[in-house]
JSON list of C-alpha atoms in Angstrom, two decimals:
[
{"chain": "G", "resi": 1, "resn": "MET", "atom": "CA", "xyz": [52.67, 102.06, 54.10]},
{"chain": "G", "resi": 2, "resn": "LEU", "atom": "CA", "xyz": [48.95, 102.27, 53.40]},
{"chain": "G", "resi": 3, "resn": "ILE", "atom": "CA", "xyz": [46.79, 99.64, 55.01]},
{"chain": "G", "resi": 4, "resn": "GLU", "atom": "CA", "xyz": [43.02, 99.47, 55.21]},
{"chain": "G", "resi": 5, "resn": "PHE", "atom": "CA", "xyz": [40.63, 97.91, 57.69]},
{"chain": "G", "resi": 6, "resn": "TYR", "atom": "CA", "xyz": [37.45, 96.43, 56.30]},
{"chain": "G", "resi": 7, "resn": "GLN", "atom": "CA", "xyz": [34.66, 95.25, 58.60]},
{"chain": "G", "resi": 8, "resn": "LEU", "atom": "CA", "xyz": [33.06, 92.09, 57.27]},
{"chain": "G", "resi": 9, "resn": "SER", "atom": "CA", "xyz": [29.33, 91.43, 57.28]},
{"chain": "G", "resi": 10, "resn": "LEU", "atom": "CA", "xyz": [27.07, 88.41, 56.84]},
{"chain": "G", "resi": 11, "resn": "LEU", "atom": "CA", "xyz": [27.18, 88.72, 53.05]},
{"chain": "G", "resi": 12, "resn": "SER", "atom": "CA", "xyz": [28.09, 85.42, 51.44]},
{"chain": "G", "resi": 13, "resn": "ALA", "atom": "CA", "xyz": [31.03, 87.05, 49.62]},
{"chain": "G", "resi": 14, "resn": "ASP", "atom": "CA", "xyz": [32.42, 88.25, 52.97]},
{"chain": "G", "resi": 15, "resn": "HIS", "atom": "CA", "xyz": [31.90, 84.79, 54.46]},
{"chain": "G", "resi": 16, "resn": "GLN", "atom": "CA", "xyz": [33.86, 83.18, 51.64]},
{"chain": "G", "resi": 17, "resn": "ARG", "atom": "CA", "xyz": [36.56, 85.86, 51.89]},
{"chain": "G", "resi": 18, "resn": "LEU", "atom": "CA", "xyz": [36.91, 85.14, 55.61]},
{"chain": "G", "resi": 19, "resn": "ILE", "atom": "CA", "xyz": [37.17, 81.38, 55.04]},
{"chain": "G", "resi": 20, "resn": "VAL", "atom": "CA", "xyz": [39.95, 81.92, 52.49]},
{"chain": "G", "resi": 21, "resn": "LEU", "atom": "CA", "xyz": [41.87, 84.22, 54.87]},
{"chain": "G", "resi": 22, "resn": "LEU", "atom": "CA", "xyz": [41.41, 81.89, 57.85]},
{"chain": "G", "resi": 23, "resn": "ASN", "atom": "CA", "xyz": [42.68, 78.97, 55.78]},
{"chain": "G", "resi": 24, "resn": "THR", "atom": "CA", "xyz": [45.68, 81.04, 54.68]},
{"chain": "G", "resi": 25, "resn": "LEU", "atom": "CA", "xyz": [46.51, 82.15, 58.23]},
{"chain": "G", "resi": 26, "resn": "ASP", "atom": "CA", "xyz": [45.78, 78.74, 59.77]},
{"chain": "G", "resi": 27, "resn": "GLN", "atom": "CA", "xyz": [49.24, 77.29, 59.14]},
{"chain": "G", "resi": 28, "resn": "HIS", "atom": "CA", "xyz": [50.80, 80.30, 60.90]},
{"chain": "G", "resi": 29, "resn": "TYR", "atom": "CA", "xyz": [48.70, 80.14, 64.08]},
{"chain": "G", "resi": 30, "resn": "ILE", "atom": "CA", "xyz": [50.23, 78.36, 67.07]},
{"chain": "G", "resi": 31, "resn": "PRO", "atom": "CA", "xyz": [48.51, 75.92, 67.19]},
{"chain": "G", "resi": 32, "resn": "PRO", "atom": "CA", "xyz": [46.60, 75.97, 63.89]},
{"chain": "G", "resi": 33, "resn": "ILE", "atom": "CA", "xyz": [42.94, 76.75, 64.55]},
{"chain": "G", "resi": 34, "resn": "SER", "atom": "CA", "xyz": [41.86, 73.94, 62.24]},
{"chain": "G", "resi": 35, "resn": "LEU", "atom": "CA", "xyz": [43.00, 71.50, 64.94]},
{"chain": "G", "resi": 36, "resn": "SER", "atom": "CA", "xyz": [40.19, 72.66, 67.22]},
{"chain": "G", "resi": 37, "resn": "VAL", "atom": "CA", "xyz": [37.44, 74.04, 64.94]},
{"chain": "G", "resi": 38, "resn": "ASN", "atom": "CA", "xyz": [35.93, 73.61, 61.52]},
{"chain": "G", "resi": 39, "resn": "ILE", "atom": "CA", "xyz": [37.05, 76.79, 59.76]},
{"chain": "G", "resi": 40, "resn": "SER", "atom": "CA", "xyz": [33.84, 77.28, 57.78]},
{"chain": "G", "resi": 41, "resn": "GLU", "atom": "CA", "xyz": [31.70, 76.91, 60.92]},
{"chain": "G", "resi": 42, "resn": "TYR", "atom": "CA", "xyz": [34.06, 79.18, 62.86]},
{"chain": "G", "resi": 43, "resn": "ALA", "atom": "CA", "xyz": [33.78, 81.84, 60.13]},
{"chain": "G", "resi": 44, "resn": "THR", "atom": "CA", "xyz": [29.99, 81.67, 60.36]},
{"chain": "G", "resi": 45, "resn": "LYS", "atom": "CA", "xyz": [30.08, 81.93, 64.15]},
{"chain": "G", "resi": 46, "resn": "ILE", "atom": "CA", "xyz": [32.37, 84.96, 64.33]},
{"chain": "G", "resi": 47, "resn": "LEU", "atom": "CA", "xyz": [30.52, 86.76, 61.52]},
{"chain": "G", "resi": 48, "resn": "THR", "atom": "CA", "xyz": [27.18, 86.10, 63.22]},
{"chain": "G", "resi": 49, "resn": "SER", "atom": "CA", "xyz": [28.15, 86.86, 66.82]},
{"chain": "G", "resi": 50, "resn": "GLY", "atom": "CA", "xyz": [31.31, 88.92, 66.63]},
{"chain": "G", "resi": 51, "resn": "TYR", "atom": "CA", "xyz": [33.12, 91.83, 65.08]},
{"chain": "G", "resi": 52, "resn": "VAL", "atom": "CA", "xyz": [35.42, 90.83, 62.21]},
{"chain": "G", "resi": 53, "resn": "THR", "atom": "CA", "xyz": [37.82, 93.12, 60.40]},
{"chain": "G", "resi": 54, "resn": "ILE", "atom": "CA", "xyz": [40.32, 92.17, 57.76]},
{"chain": "G", "resi": 55, "resn": "VAL", "atom": "CA", "xyz": [43.52, 94.03, 57.09]},
{"chain": "G", "resi": 56, "resn": "ILE", "atom": "CA", "xyz": [44.24, 94.93, 53.47]},
{"chain": "G", "resi": 57, "resn": "LYS", "atom": "CA", "xyz": [47.53, 96.04, 51.95]},
{"chain": "G", "resi": 58, "resn": "ASP", "atom": "CA", "xyz": [47.99, 96.59, 48.22]},
{"chain": "G", "resi": 59, "resn": "GLU", "atom": "CA", "xyz": [44.50, 95.16, 47.62]},
{"chain": "G", "resi": 60, "resn": "LYS", "atom": "CA", "xyz": [45.48, 91.89, 49.32]},
{"chain": "G", "resi": 61, "resn": "ASP", "atom": "CA", "xyz": [43.94, 90.46, 52.52]},
{"chain": "G", "resi": 62, "resn": "ILE", "atom": "CA", "xyz": [46.90, 90.08, 54.88]},
{"chain": "G", "resi": 63, "resn": "GLY", "atom": "CA", "xyz": [45.46, 89.97, 58.40]},
{"chain": "G", "resi": 64, "resn": "LEU", "atom": "CA", "xyz": [42.46, 89.46, 60.61]},
{"chain": "G", "resi": 65, "resn": "ILE", "atom": "CA", "xyz": [40.96, 90.77, 63.82]},
{"chain": "G", "resi": 66, "resn": "ALA", "atom": "CA", "xyz": [37.97, 88.93, 65.25]},
{"chain": "G", "resi": 67, "resn": "MET", "atom": "CA", "xyz": [36.44, 89.62, 68.64]},
{"chain": "G", "resi": 68, "resn": "TYR", "atom": "CA", "xyz": [33.30, 89.24, 70.66]},
{"chain": "G", "resi": 69, "resn": "ARG", "atom": "CA", "xyz": [31.93, 92.11, 72.72]},
{"chain": "G", "resi": 70, "resn": "ASN", "atom": "CA", "xyz": [30.02, 91.41, 75.91]},
{"chain": "G", "resi": 71, "resn": "ILE", "atom": "CA", "xyz": [27.82, 94.44, 76.43]},
{"chain": "G", "resi": 72, "resn": "ASP", "atom": "CA", "xyz": [26.72, 93.33, 79.92]},
{"chain": "G", "resi": 73, "resn": "ASN", "atom": "CA", "xyz": [30.17, 93.34, 81.51]},
{"chain": "G", "resi": 74, "resn": "HIS", "atom": "CA", "xyz": [31.89, 95.63, 78.95]},
{"chain": "G", "resi": 75, "resn": "VAL", "atom": "CA", "xyz": [34.58, 93.10, 78.07]},
{"chain": "G", "resi": 76, "resn": "ALA", "atom": "CA", "xyz": [35.82, 92.41, 74.56]},
{"chain": "G", "resi": 77, "resn": "PHE", "atom": "CA", "xyz": [37.39, 89.03, 73.82]},
{"chain": "G", "resi": 78, "resn": "ILE", "atom": "CA", "xyz": [39.82, 88.70, 70.92]},
{"chain": "G", "resi": 79, "resn": "THR", "atom": "CA", "xyz": [39.18, 85.30, 69.39]},
{"chain": "G", "resi": 80, "resn": "SER", "atom": "CA", "xyz": [41.51, 85.69, 66.40]},
{"chain": "G", "resi": 81, "resn": "PHE", "atom": "CA", "xyz": [44.32, 88.12, 65.68]},
{"chain": "G", "resi": 82, "resn": "GLY", "atom": "CA", "xyz": [46.75, 87.26, 62.92]},
{"chain": "G", "resi": 83, "resn": "ILE", "atom": "CA", "xyz": [48.80, 88.52, 60.03]},
{"chain": "G", "resi": 84, "resn": "LEU", "atom": "CA", "xyz": [50.81, 86.86, 57.29]},
{"chain": "G", "resi": 85, "resn": "PRO", "atom": "CA", "xyz": [54.44, 86.25, 58.40]},
{"chain": "G", "resi": 86, "resn": "GLN", "atom": "CA", "xyz": [55.97, 88.53, 55.77]},
{"chain": "G", "resi": 87, "resn": "TYR", "atom": "CA", "xyz": [54.28, 91.46, 57.54]},
{"chain": "G", "resi": 88, "resn": "HIS", "atom": "CA", "xyz": [55.56, 90.65, 61.03]},
{"chain": "G", "resi": 89, "resn": "ALA", "atom": "CA", "xyz": [57.72, 93.44, 62.50]},
{"chain": "G", "resi": 90, "resn": "SER", "atom": "CA", "xyz": [56.32, 95.91, 59.95]},
{"chain": "G", "resi": 91, "resn": "GLY", "atom": "CA", "xyz": [54.26, 97.95, 62.40]},
{"chain": "G", "resi": 92, "resn": "ILE", "atom": "CA", "xyz": [50.98, 96.63, 61.01]},
{"chain": "G", "resi": 93, "resn": "THR", "atom": "CA", "xyz": [50.16, 94.54, 64.08]},
{"chain": "G", "resi": 94, "resn": "SER", "atom": "CA", "xyz": [50.48, 97.65, 66.24]},
{"chain": "G", "resi": 95, "resn": "LYS", "atom": "CA", "xyz": [48.02, 99.41, 63.92]},
{"chain": "G", "resi": 96, "resn": "MET", "atom": "CA", "xyz": [45.74, 96.39, 64.24]},
{"chain": "G", "resi": 97, "resn": "MET", "atom": "CA", "xyz": [45.87, 96.67, 68.03]},
{"chain": "G", "resi": 98, "resn": "ARG", "atom": "CA", "xyz": [45.00, 100.38, 67.78]},
{"chain": "G", "resi": 99, "resn": "GLU", "atom": "CA", "xyz": [41.99, 99.37, 65.66]},
{"chain": "G", "resi": 100, "resn": "VAL", "atom": "CA", "xyz": [40.92, 96.94, 68.40]},
{"chain": "G", "resi": 101, "resn": "GLU", "atom": "CA", "xyz": [41.22, 99.74, 70.95]},
{"chain": "G", "resi": 102, "resn": "ARG", "atom": "CA", "xyz": [39.28, 102.16, 68.73]},
{"chain": "G", "resi": 103, "resn": "VAL", "atom": "CA", "xyz": [36.39, 99.70, 68.40]},
{"chain": "G", "resi": 104, "resn": "CYS", "atom": "CA", "xyz": [36.44, 98.96, 72.13]},
{"chain": "G", "resi": 105, "resn": "ILE", "atom": "CA", "xyz": [36.32, 102.65, 73.03]},
{"chain": "G", "resi": 106, "resn": "LYS", "atom": "CA", "xyz": [33.53, 103.27, 70.50]},
{"chain": "G", "resi": 107, "resn": "THR", "atom": "CA", "xyz": [31.46, 100.41, 71.94]},
{"chain": "G", "resi": 108, "resn": "LYS", "atom": "CA", "xyz": [32.19, 101.32, 75.59]},
{"chain": "G", "resi": 109, "resn": "MET", "atom": "CA", "xyz": [34.24, 98.24, 76.45]},
{"chain": "G", "resi": 110, "resn": "SER", "atom": "CA", "xyz": [36.39, 98.53, 79.59]},
{"chain": "G", "resi": 111, "resn": "LYS", "atom": "CA", "xyz": [38.65, 95.50, 79.09]},
{"chain": "G", "resi": 112, "resn": "ILE", "atom": "CA", "xyz": [40.07, 93.37, 76.32]},
{"chain": "G", "resi": 113, "resn": "ARG", "atom": "CA", "xyz": [40.73, 89.71, 77.08]},
{"chain": "G", "resi": 114, "resn": "LEU", "atom": "CA", "xyz": [42.37, 87.01, 75.00]},
{"chain": "G", "resi": 115, "resn": "GLU", "atom": "CA", "xyz": [43.93, 83.62, 75.33]},
{"chain": "G", "resi": 116, "resn": "VAL", "atom": "CA", "xyz": [47.27, 82.55, 73.94]},
{"chain": "G", "resi": 117, "resn": "THR", "atom": "CA", "xyz": [49.14, 79.25, 73.87]},
{"chain": "G", "resi": 118, "resn": "PRO", "atom": "CA", "xyz": [52.24, 79.21, 76.12]},
{"chain": "G", "resi": 119, "resn": "ALA", "atom": "CA", "xyz": [54.34, 78.07, 73.14]},
{"chain": "G", "resi": 120, "resn": "ASN", "atom": "CA", "xyz": [53.46, 81.24, 71.21]},
{"chain": "G", "resi": 121, "resn": "LEU", "atom": "CA", "xyz": [56.20, 83.38, 72.78]},
{"chain": "G", "resi": 122, "resn": "LYS", "atom": "CA", "xyz": [56.12, 86.02, 70.02]},
{"chain": "G", "resi": 123, "resn": "ALA", "atom": "CA", "xyz": [52.42, 86.64, 70.61]},
{"chain": "G", "resi": 124, "resn": "ILE", "atom": "CA", "xyz": [52.87, 86.80, 74.39]},
{"chain": "G", "resi": 125, "resn": "SER", "atom": "CA", "xyz": [55.67, 89.32, 73.93]},
{"chain": "G", "resi": 126, "resn": "PHE", "atom": "CA", "xyz": [53.57, 91.39, 71.49]},
{"chain": "G", "resi": 127, "resn": "TYR", "atom": "CA", "xyz": [50.55, 91.47, 73.79]},
{"chain": "G", "resi": 128, "resn": "THR", "atom": "CA", "xyz": [52.73, 92.38, 76.80]},
{"chain": "G", "resi": 129, "resn": "ARG", "atom": "CA", "xyz": [54.30, 95.27, 74.84]},
{"chain": "G", "resi": 130, "resn": "ASN", "atom": "CA", "xyz": [50.76, 96.43, 74.04]},
{"chain": "G", "resi": 131, "resn": "GLY", "atom": "CA", "xyz": [49.65, 96.66, 77.65]},
{"chain": "G", "resi": 132, "resn": "PHE", "atom": "CA", "xyz": [48.25, 93.18, 78.29]},
{"chain": "G", "resi": 133, "resn": "GLU", "atom": "CA", "xyz": [48.98, 91.43, 81.55]},
{"chain": "G", "resi": 134, "resn": "LYS", "atom": "CA", "xyz": [48.73, 87.75, 82.33]},
{"chain": "G", "resi": 135, "resn": "GLU", "atom": "CA", "xyz": [45.48, 87.05, 84.11]},
{"chain": "G", "resi": 136, "resn": "SER", "atom": "CA", "xyz": [46.31, 83.39, 84.59]},
{"chain": "G", "resi": 137, "resn": "GLU", "atom": "CA", "xyz": [49.18, 81.01, 83.96]},
{"chain": "G", "resi": 138, "resn": "ALA", "atom": "CA", "xyz": [48.86, 77.80, 82.03]},
{"chain": "G", "resi": 139, "resn": "ILE", "atom": "CA", "xyz": [48.97, 74.60, 84.04]},
{"chain": "G", "resi": 140, "resn": "ASP", "atom": "CA", "xyz": [50.73, 72.88, 81.13]},
{"chain": "G", "resi": 141, "resn": "GLU", "atom": "CA", "xyz": [51.61, 73.55, 77.48]},
{"chain": "G", "resi": 142, "resn": "GLN", "atom": "CA", "xyz": [48.13, 72.47, 76.36]},
{"chain": "G", "resi": 143, "resn": "GLN", "atom": "CA", "xyz": [46.30, 75.05, 78.50]},
{"chain": "G", "resi": 144, "resn": "PRO", "atom": "CA", "xyz": [46.02, 78.67, 77.38]},
{"chain": "G", "resi": 145, "resn": "ILE", "atom": "CA", "xyz": [47.32, 81.72, 79.17]},
{"chain": "G", "resi": 146, "resn": "TYR", "atom": "CA", "xyz": [44.63, 84.36, 79.65]},
{"chain": "G", "resi": 147, "resn": "MET", "atom": "CA", "xyz": [45.70, 87.97, 79.22]},
{"chain": "G", "resi": 148, "resn": "VAL", "atom": "CA", "xyz": [43.80, 91.19, 79.87]},
{"chain": "G", "resi": 149, "resn": "ARG", "atom": "CA", "xyz": [44.19, 94.88, 79.15]},
{"chain": "G", "resi": 150, "resn": "GLN", "atom": "CA", "xyz": [42.22, 97.78, 80.60]},
{"chain": "G", "resi": 151, "resn": "ILE", "atom": "CA", "xyz": [40.71, 100.31, 78.19]},
{"chain": "G", "resi": 152, "resn": "ILE", "atom": "CA", "xyz": [40.65, 103.97, 79.09]},
{"chain": "G", "resi": 153, "resn": "ASN", "atom": "CA", "xyz": [37.43, 105.46, 77.70]},
{"chain": "G", "resi": 154, "resn": "ASN", "atom": "CA", "xyz": [37.50, 109.24, 77.25]}
]
């Protein structure tokens, strides 16, 4: 199964491509990101301040990795990680996580952090299988769980 990773830039075509993919993935996020942000503004923010890569299979955009990298404390924060449901359990999300690790090693990050909603049990299970540990527990279902993973830089 051939998949490609494509790093987006501030080009207007990439911005529009990201908006389309975020809107497509939105209904599959738990909870949908459109409940807390304006997708167009969010796309601008992550393209301007973050690292955004889309996942392509058969010339179709099927997934997204977006993260911020804090150079001062060497911590990367995954702000968006998603794939279309038909590609769940296909091994692609594991390849996506390896891409995150590759970028973190290349940019000298020592940790990866993320937040996940307690109701998103599949995501929590996936992150745990990929070496993340809970850094905090949610007080209630509305509060996120913070997870962290150490990066071994060679």
